XYZ file of C-alpha atoms in Angstrom:
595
model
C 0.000 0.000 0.000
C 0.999 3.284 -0.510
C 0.963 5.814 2.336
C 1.525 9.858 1.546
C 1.973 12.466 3.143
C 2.490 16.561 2.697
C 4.740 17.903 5.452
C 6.440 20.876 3.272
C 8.033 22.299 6.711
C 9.237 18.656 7.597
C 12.773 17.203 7.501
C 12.143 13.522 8.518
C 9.004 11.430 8.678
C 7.974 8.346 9.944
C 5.025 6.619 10.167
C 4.587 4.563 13.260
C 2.372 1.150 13.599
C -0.528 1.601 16.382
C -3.167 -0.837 17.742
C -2.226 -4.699 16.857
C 1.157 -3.280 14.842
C 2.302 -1.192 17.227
C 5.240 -3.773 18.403
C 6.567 -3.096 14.476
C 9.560 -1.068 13.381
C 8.390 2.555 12.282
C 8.746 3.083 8.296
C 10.561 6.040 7.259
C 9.011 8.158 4.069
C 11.036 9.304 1.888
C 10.861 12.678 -0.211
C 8.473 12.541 -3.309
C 10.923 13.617 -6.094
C 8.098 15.025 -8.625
C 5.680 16.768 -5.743
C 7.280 19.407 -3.495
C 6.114 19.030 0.283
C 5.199 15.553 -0.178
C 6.746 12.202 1.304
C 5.880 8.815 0.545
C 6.519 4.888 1.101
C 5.439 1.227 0.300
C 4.125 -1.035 2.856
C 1.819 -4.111 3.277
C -1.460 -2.792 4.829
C -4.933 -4.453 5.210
C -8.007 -2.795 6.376
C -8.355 -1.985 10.012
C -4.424 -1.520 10.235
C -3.693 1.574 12.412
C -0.964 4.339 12.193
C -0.065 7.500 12.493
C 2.863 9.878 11.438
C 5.711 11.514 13.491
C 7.383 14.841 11.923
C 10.830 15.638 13.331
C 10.964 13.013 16.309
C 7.396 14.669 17.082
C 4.489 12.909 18.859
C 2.453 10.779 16.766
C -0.279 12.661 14.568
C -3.303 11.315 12.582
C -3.210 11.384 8.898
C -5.132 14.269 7.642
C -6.403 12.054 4.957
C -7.212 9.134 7.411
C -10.607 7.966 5.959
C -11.391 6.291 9.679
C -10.190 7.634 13.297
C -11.307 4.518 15.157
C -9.933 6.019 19.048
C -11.487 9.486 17.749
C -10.026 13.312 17.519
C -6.359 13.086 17.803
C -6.042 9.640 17.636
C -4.022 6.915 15.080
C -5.744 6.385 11.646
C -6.538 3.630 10.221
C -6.723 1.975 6.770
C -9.628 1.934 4.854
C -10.224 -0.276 1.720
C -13.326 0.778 0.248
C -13.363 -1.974 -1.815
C -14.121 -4.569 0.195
C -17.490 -2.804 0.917
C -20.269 -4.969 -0.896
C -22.813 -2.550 -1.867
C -26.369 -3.954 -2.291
C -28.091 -1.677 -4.623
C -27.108 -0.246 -8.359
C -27.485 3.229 -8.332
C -28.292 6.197 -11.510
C -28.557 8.822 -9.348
C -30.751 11.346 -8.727
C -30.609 15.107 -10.195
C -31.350 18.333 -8.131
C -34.635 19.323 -10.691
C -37.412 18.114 -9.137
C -35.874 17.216 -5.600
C -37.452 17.438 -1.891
C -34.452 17.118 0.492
C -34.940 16.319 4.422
C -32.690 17.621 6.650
C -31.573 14.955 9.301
C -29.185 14.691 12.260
C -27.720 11.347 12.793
C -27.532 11.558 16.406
C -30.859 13.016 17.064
C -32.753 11.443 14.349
C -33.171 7.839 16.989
C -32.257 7.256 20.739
C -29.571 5.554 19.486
C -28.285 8.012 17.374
C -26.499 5.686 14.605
C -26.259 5.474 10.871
C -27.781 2.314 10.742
C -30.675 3.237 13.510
C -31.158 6.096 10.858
C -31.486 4.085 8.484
C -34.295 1.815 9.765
C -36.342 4.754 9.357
C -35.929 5.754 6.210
C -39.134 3.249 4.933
C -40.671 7.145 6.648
C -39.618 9.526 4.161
C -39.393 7.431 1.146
C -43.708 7.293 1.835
C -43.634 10.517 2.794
C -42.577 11.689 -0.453
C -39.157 13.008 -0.079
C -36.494 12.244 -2.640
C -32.844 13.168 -0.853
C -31.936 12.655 2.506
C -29.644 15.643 3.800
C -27.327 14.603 6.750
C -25.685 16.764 8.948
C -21.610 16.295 9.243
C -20.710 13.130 9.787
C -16.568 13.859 10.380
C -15.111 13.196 13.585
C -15.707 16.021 16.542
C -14.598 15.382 20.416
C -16.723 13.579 22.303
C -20.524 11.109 21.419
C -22.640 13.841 20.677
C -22.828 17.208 18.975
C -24.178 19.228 16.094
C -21.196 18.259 14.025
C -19.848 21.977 12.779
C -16.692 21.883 14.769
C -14.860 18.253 12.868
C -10.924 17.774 12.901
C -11.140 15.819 9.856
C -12.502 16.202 6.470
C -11.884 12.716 5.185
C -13.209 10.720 7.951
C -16.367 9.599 9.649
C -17.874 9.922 13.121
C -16.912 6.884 14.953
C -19.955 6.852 17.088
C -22.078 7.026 14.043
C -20.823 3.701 12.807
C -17.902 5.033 11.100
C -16.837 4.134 7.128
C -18.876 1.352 7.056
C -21.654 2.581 8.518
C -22.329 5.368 6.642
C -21.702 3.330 3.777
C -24.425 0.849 5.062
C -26.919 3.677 5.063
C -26.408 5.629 1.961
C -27.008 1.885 0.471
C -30.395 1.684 2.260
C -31.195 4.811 1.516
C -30.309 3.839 -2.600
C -32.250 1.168 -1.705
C -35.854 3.162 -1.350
C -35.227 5.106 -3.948
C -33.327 8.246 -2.036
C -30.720 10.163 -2.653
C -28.004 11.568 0.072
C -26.900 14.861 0.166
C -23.698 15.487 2.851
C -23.026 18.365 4.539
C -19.205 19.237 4.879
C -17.392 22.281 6.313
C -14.666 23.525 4.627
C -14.704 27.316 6.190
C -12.696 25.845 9.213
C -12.271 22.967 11.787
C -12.840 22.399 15.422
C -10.834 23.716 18.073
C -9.891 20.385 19.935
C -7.688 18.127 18.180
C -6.927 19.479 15.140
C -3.769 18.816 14.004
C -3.516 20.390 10.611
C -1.406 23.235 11.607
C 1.517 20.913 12.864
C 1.401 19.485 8.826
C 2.116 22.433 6.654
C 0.094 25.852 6.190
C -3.574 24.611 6.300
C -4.457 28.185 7.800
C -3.427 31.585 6.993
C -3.731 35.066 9.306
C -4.070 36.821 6.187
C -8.024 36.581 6.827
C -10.330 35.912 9.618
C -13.295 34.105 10.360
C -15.791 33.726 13.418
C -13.526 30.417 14.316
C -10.338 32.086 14.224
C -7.624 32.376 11.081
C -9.278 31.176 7.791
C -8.598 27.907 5.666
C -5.274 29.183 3.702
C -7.483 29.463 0.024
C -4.821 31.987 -1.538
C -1.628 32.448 0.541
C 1.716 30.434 -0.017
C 1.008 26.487 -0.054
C -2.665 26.736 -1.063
C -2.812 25.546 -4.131
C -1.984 22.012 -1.841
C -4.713 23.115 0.368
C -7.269 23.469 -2.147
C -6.483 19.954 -3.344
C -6.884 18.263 0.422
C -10.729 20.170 0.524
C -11.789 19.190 -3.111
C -9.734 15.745 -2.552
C -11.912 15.361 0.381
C -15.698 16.762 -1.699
C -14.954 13.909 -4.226
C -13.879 11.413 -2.024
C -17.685 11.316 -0.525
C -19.301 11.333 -3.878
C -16.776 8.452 -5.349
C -16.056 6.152 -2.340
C -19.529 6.671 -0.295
C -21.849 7.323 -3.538
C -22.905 10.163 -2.078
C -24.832 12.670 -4.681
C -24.249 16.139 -3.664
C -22.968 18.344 -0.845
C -24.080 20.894 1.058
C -21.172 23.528 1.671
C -21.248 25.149 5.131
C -20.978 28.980 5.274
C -19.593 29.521 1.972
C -19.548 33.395 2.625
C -16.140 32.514 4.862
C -14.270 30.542 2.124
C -11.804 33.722 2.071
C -10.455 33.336 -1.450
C -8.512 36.293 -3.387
C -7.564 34.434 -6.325
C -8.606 34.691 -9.983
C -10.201 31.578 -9.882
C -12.105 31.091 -6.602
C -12.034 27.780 -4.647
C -15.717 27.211 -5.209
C -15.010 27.889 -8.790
C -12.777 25.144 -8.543
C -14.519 22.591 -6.411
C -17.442 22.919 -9.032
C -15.662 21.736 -12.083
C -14.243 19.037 -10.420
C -17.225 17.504 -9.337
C -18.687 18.113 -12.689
C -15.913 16.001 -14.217
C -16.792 13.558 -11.559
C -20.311 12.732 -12.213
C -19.503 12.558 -15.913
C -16.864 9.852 -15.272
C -19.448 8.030 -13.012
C -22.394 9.117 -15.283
C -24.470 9.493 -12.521
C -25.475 13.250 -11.649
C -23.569 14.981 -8.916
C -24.332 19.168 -7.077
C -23.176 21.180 -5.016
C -25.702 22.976 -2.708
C -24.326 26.327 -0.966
C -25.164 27.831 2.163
C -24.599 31.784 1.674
C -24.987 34.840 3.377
C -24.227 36.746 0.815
C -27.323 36.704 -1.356
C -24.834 36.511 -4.911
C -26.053 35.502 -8.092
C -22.586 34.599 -8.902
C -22.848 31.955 -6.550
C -24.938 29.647 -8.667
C -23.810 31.457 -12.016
C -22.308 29.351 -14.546
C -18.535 29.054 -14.607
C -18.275 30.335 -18.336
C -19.852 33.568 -17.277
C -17.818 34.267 -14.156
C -19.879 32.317 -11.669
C -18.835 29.413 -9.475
C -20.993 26.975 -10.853
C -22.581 25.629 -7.753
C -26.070 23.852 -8.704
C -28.331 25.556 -6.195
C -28.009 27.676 -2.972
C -30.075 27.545 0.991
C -32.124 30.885 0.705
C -32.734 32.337 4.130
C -34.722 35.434 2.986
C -37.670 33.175 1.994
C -37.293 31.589 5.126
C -37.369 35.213 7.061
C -40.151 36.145 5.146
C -42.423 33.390 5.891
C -41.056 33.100 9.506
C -42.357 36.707 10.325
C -45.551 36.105 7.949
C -46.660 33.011 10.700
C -45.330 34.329 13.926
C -44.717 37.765 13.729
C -41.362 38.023 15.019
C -39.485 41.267 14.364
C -36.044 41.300 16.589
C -32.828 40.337 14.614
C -32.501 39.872 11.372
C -36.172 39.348 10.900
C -36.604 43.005 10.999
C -36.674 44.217 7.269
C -39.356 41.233 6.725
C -41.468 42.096 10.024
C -42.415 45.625 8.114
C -44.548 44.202 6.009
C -44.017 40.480 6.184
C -46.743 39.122 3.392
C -45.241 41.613 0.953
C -41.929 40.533 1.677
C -43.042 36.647 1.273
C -44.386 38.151 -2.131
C -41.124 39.355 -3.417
C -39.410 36.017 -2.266
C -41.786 34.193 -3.883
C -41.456 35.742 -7.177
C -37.967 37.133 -7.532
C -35.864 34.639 -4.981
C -33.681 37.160 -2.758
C -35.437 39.977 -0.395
C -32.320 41.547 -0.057
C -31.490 42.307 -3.835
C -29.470 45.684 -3.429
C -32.139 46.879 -0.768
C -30.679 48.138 2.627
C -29.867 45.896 5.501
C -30.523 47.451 8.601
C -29.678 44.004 11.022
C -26.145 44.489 8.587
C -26.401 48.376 8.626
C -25.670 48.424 4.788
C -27.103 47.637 1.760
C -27.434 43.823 1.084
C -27.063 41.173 -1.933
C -28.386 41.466 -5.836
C -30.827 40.925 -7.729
C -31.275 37.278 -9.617
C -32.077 37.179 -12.749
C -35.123 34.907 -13.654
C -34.274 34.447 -17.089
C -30.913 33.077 -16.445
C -31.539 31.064 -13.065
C -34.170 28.226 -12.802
C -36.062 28.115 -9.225
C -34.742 25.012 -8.460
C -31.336 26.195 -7.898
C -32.601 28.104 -4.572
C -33.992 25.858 -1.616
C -36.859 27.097 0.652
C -37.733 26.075 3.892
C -40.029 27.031 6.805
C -37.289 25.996 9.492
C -33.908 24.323 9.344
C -31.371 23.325 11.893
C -29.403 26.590 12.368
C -33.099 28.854 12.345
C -34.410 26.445 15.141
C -31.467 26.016 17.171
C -29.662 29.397 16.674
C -32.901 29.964 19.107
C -32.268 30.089 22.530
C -34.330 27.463 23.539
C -34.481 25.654 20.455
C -38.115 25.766 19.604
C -39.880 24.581 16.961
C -42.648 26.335 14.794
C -44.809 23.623 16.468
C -44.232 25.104 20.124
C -46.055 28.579 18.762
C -48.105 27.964 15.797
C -51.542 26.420 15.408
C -51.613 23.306 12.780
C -53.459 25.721 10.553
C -50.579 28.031 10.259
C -48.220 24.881 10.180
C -50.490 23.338 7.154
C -49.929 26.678 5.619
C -45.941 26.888 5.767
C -46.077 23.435 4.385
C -47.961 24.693 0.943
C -46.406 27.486 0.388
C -42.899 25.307 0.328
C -43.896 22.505 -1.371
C -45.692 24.558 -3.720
C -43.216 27.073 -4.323
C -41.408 27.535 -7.824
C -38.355 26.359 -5.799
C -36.361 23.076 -4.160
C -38.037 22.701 -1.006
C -36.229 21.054 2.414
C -37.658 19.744 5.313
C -36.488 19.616 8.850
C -36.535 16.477 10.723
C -39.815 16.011 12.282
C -41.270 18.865 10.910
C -43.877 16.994 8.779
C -45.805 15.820 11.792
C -45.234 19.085 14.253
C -42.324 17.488 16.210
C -42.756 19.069 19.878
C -39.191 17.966 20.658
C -36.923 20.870 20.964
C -33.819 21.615 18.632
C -31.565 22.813 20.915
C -27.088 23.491 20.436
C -25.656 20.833 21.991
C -21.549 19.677 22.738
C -19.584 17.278 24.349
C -16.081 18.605 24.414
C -13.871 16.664 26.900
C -11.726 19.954 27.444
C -13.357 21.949 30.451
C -12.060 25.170 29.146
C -13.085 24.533 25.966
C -16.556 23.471 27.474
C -17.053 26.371 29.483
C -15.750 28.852 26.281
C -18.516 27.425 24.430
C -21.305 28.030 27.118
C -19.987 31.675 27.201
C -20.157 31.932 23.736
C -23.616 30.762 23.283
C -24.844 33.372 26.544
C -23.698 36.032 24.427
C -25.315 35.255 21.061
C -28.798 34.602 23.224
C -28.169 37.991 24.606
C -27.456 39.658 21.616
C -30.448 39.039 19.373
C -32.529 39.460 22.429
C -34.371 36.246 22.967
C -37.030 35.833 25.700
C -35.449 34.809 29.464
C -32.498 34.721 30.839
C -29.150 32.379 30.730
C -30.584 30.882 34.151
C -33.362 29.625 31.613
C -30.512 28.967 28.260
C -30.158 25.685 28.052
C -26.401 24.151 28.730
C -24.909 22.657 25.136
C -22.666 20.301 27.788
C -25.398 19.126 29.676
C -25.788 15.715 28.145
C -29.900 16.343 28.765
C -29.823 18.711 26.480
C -28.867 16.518 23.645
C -31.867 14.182 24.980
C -34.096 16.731 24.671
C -33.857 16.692 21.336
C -34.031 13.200 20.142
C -37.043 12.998 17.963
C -40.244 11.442 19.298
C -41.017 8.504 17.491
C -45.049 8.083 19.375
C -45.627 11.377 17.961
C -46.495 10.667 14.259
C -49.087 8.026 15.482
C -51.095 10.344 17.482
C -52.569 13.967 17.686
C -52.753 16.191 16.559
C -49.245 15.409 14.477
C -51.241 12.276 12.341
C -53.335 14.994 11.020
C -50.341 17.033 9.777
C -48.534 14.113 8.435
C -51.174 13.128 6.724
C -51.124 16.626 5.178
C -47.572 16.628 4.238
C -47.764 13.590 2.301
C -50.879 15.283 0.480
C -49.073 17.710 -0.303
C -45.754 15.892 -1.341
C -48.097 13.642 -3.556
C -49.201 16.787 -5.365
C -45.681 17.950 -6.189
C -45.146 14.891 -7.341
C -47.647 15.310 -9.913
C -46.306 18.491 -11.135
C -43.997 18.181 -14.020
C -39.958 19.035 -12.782
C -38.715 22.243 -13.668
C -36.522 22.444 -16.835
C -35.467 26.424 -16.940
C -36.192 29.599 -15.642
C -39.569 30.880 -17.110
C -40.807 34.249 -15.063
C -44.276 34.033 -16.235
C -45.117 30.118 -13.964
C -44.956 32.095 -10.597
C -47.223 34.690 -10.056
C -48.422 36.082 -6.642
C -51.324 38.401 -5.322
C -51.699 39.333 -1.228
C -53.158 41.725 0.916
C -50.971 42.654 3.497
C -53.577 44.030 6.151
C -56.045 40.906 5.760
C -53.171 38.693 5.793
C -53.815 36.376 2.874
C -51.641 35.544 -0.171
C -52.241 33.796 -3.113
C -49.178 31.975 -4.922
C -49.471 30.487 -8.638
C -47.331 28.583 -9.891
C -47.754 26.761 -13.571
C -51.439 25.237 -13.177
C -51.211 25.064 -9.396
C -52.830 28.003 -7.097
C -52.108 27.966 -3.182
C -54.518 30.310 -0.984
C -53.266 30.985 2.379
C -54.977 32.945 5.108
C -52.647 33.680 7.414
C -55.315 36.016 9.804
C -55.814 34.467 13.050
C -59.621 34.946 13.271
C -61.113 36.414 9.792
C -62.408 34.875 6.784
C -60.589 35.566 3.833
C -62.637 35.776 -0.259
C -59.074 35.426 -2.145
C -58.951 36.283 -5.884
C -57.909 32.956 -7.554
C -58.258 34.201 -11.367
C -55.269 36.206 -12.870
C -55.664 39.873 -13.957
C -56.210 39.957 -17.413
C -57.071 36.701 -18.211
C -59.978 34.838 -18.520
C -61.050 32.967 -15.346
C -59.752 29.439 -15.199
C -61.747 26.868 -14.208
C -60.593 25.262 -11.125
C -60.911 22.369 -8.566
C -59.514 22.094 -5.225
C -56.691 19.689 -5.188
C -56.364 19.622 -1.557
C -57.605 21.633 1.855
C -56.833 22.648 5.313
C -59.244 24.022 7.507
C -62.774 26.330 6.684
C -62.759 26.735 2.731
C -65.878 27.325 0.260
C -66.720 28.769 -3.201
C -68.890 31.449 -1.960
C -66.521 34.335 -2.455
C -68.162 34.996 -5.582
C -66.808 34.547 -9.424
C -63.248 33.729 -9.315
C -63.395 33.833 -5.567
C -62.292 30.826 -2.918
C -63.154 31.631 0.929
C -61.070 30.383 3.043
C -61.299 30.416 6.589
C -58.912 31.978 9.415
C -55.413 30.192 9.570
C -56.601 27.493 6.532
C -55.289 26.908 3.155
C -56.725 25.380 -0.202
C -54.577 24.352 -3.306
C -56.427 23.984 -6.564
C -55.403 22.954 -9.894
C -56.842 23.693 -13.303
C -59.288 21.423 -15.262
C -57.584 20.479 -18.526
């Protein structure tokens, strides 16, 4: 087998046997004569063999491309052959177009909080409707539990989870109903506690900064080596774990002053990857930065990513159902429907408009002639908007299942890819709350400082006294998903209404371009009602607490089509008049056209 290594700062390395090898001589690399910074050596390795590498007469370190970290964060690697993994289930893919994605935590998602406890419940959302399953990080972080954003190691996998194998195991179940897997990974930075990077060669540069300290080196000396460990890492999922796409964490903080930016980069070669596998393959970004360019083709100066998470739609339905207005949900809170309106219809709220949470004007407009819907995901709630909260709760804990019913319409109906939250399609009562388990106590208590101050600063209801503690392993408990809920009410009712719903969209043919004329929207912001069309499908949603709404379903200009309700929540009726559906306070109706 062939071991490598880059160590460009390094004089001598050695890589030393661990676990049942560990009485064995170390083997000494030797310089790689065609690749600066590298070092490399033969050896006979099997799978399961464990080792690590020692720079300089240094302690022993883990490989950064160790695809398995068996004694965790800091710990000796160990060999991985992915071929001896039998996989059960040919596979085409599954394309982006079309797609409803489910965002799911592997250690909440059961009590037992495994890949292949997971994936015993994944019979659930292949009836439910949904098409790709989006996991959380799966790389090694210190300690059992934790959200997953602060991983020491790109190319490995959680051993708690179930490790290589086990994520292996589910993304073939998962193949196996018919569902796709979409993986997030961080590439913006890595955890505090045992990463090891540093000690390697310039993985990090002070040139630029980030909210975790000094940013992933993207464009200083030894990054071009850099950029290859990160995309090395991207295809390594999609190739060895048949993965289909990846979500990218906080792209906004991939600090990159280069002609040809990382993303840019990473795009093209996963591009060239799915056309060797012929299977398809995207890239999903999470942004802050509201850019067109993000999602722009490459030949016209974009970075070629296939779709991007859109918080403004989010904001703007958020403050249309509860009426929150601290934060960054001020802009929206002015005139929330209105704001849901221009989401609906144009994509980004913040276009060029002024920011007043950022104190500056904000983003730019897309244009709908050159972007297709699809490429932007909406979603009612997702793991950072529910447990950025300071007590983690769910639209469930507040809203009625009216309001709930109508959230779920207005994103499964939208023009654009719509994602789920874990539990969300029955009303899950179970909090979603920041938890950690970071062995440091420094570290530990840093974190629960942390957290008191971003609570503080956006001004959320109580006090720390009342903040739950992300080291208190109860607070991980907490938010296990209730598996008694779906069965009973008033969450049967809702389920039942997602899947209604899902079955719809189903129905609808999947987007093949961008065409501004499908999605068309009428509202009135002081009676609280909106109606969305898009293609032959109209969604009325009265969002008024206690008021009947008579909502205009015809289009100005048009002749009146002639419509039948495809599905209903709540107090609806034709008696609004021509072209008129009444629908009652906090209900929704969804028609279709008669061919």
């Amino acid at each position: 087998m062939l071991f490598e290594l880059w160590a460009p700062g390094a004089g001598r390395v050695v890589l030393q046997w661990a676990g049942g090898r560990a009485g064995e001589p170390p083997l000494a690399l030797e310089r790689d004569g065609e690749r600066d910074g590298w070092w490399r050596a033969e050896a006979p390795a099997h799978d399961g063999d464990r080792y690590a590498y020692r720079l300089d007469g240094g302690p022993p370190l883990p490989d950064p491309r160790a695809a398995r970290l068996p004694e965790g964060p800091g710990g000796p690697g160990a060999v991985v052959d992915h071929g001896r993994f039998t996989w059960r289930h040919s596979w085409p893919g599954r394309p982006l177009p079309g797609a409803v994605l489910y965002e799911l935590h592997i250690g909440t998602y059961t009590a037992e909080g495994t890949f292949d406890a997971a994936a015993e419940r994944l019979h659930h959302l292949a009836h439910l409707g949904i098409t790709h399953v989006s996991l959380m990080p799966v790389c090694p972080f210190p300690g059992t539990h934790g959200w997953g954003y602060d991983g020491i190691a790109p190319w490995a996998v959680h051993e708690p989870y179930g490790g290589p194998d086990g994520l292996k195991r589910f993304v073939d179940a998962a193949h196996g109903h018919g569902l796709g897997v979409v993986l997030d990974v961080v590439h913006n930075h890595l955890g505090p506690s045992g990463n090891h990077l540093p000690s390697f060669g310039p993985y990090f540069t002070d040139t630029h900064h980030t909210p975790w300290g000094a940013a992933v080196n993207l464009d200083a000396p030894g990054s071009d080596e850099v950029r290859r460990y990160f995309i090395g890492s991207a295809l390594a999922w999609l190739r060895d774990y048949r993965i289909d796409g990846l979500r990218l964490d906080a792209v906004h903080a991939l600090h990159d002053s280069r002609a040809r930016h990382f993303l840019a980069e990473l795009s093209a070669a996963v591009d060239a990857l799915a056309g060797r596998l012929r299977r398809p393959l995207f890239l999903i970004a999470e942004s802050d930065r509201n850019d067109p360019a993000t999602t722009a083709p490459r030949a016209s100066g974009g970075h070629g990513l296939h779709a991007q998470w859109n918080d403004d739609f989010h904001h703007a339905l958020h403050t249309a159902l509860t009426g929150e207005s601290h934060g960054y949900y001020a802009d929206f809170a002015r005139a929330p429907v209105a704001a849901l309106a221009k989401t609906l219809t144009g994509g980004f709220f913040h276009d060029g408009t002024y920011s007043s949470f950022r104190g500056r004007t904000h983003g730019a407009p897309l244009d709908p002639r050159r972007t297709p819907p699809y490429r932007l995901l909406a979603y009612a709630q997702t793991h950072d908007q529910i447990g950025n909260r300071a007590l983690g709760d769910r639209l469930a804990a507040a809203l009625s299942p009216g309001l709930l019913a109508c959230a779920a319409a207005l994103v499964l109906c939208s023009p654009f890819t719509p994602m789920l939250f874990m539990g969300e399609e029955w009303g899950a009562r179970t909090p979603w709350q920041y938890f950690t388990d970071h062995p440091d106590p420094e570290l530990a208590e840093a974190v629960r400082a942390g957290r008191r101050r971003e609570f503080a600063a956006h001004d959320w209801s109580g006090t720390d006294a009342d903040w739950p503690d992300p080291q208190d392993p109860a607070t991980r408990d907490r938010c296990v998903l209730d598996w008694s809920e779906p069965d009973r009410a008033p969450h049967a009712a809702l389920l039942a209404w997602y899947r209604t719903v899902l079955g719809l969209r189903r129905g609808l043919p999947a987007p093949a371009g961008p065409d501004p004329a499908a999605t068309h929207v009428t509202y009135d912001e002081d009676a609280r009602w909106l109606l969305l069309r898009n293609g032959a499908v109209r969604v009325a949603v009265n969002l008024a607490r206690d008021t009947v709404a008579d909502i205009p379903v015809g289009t100005a200009g048009e002749p009146d089509p002639e419509l039948r309700v495809l599905a209903a929540w709540g107090v609806v009726d034709g008696a609004g008049g021509a072209g008129m559906v009444r629908v009652g306070a906090e209900s929704v109706v969804i028609l279709g056209e008669i061919p």
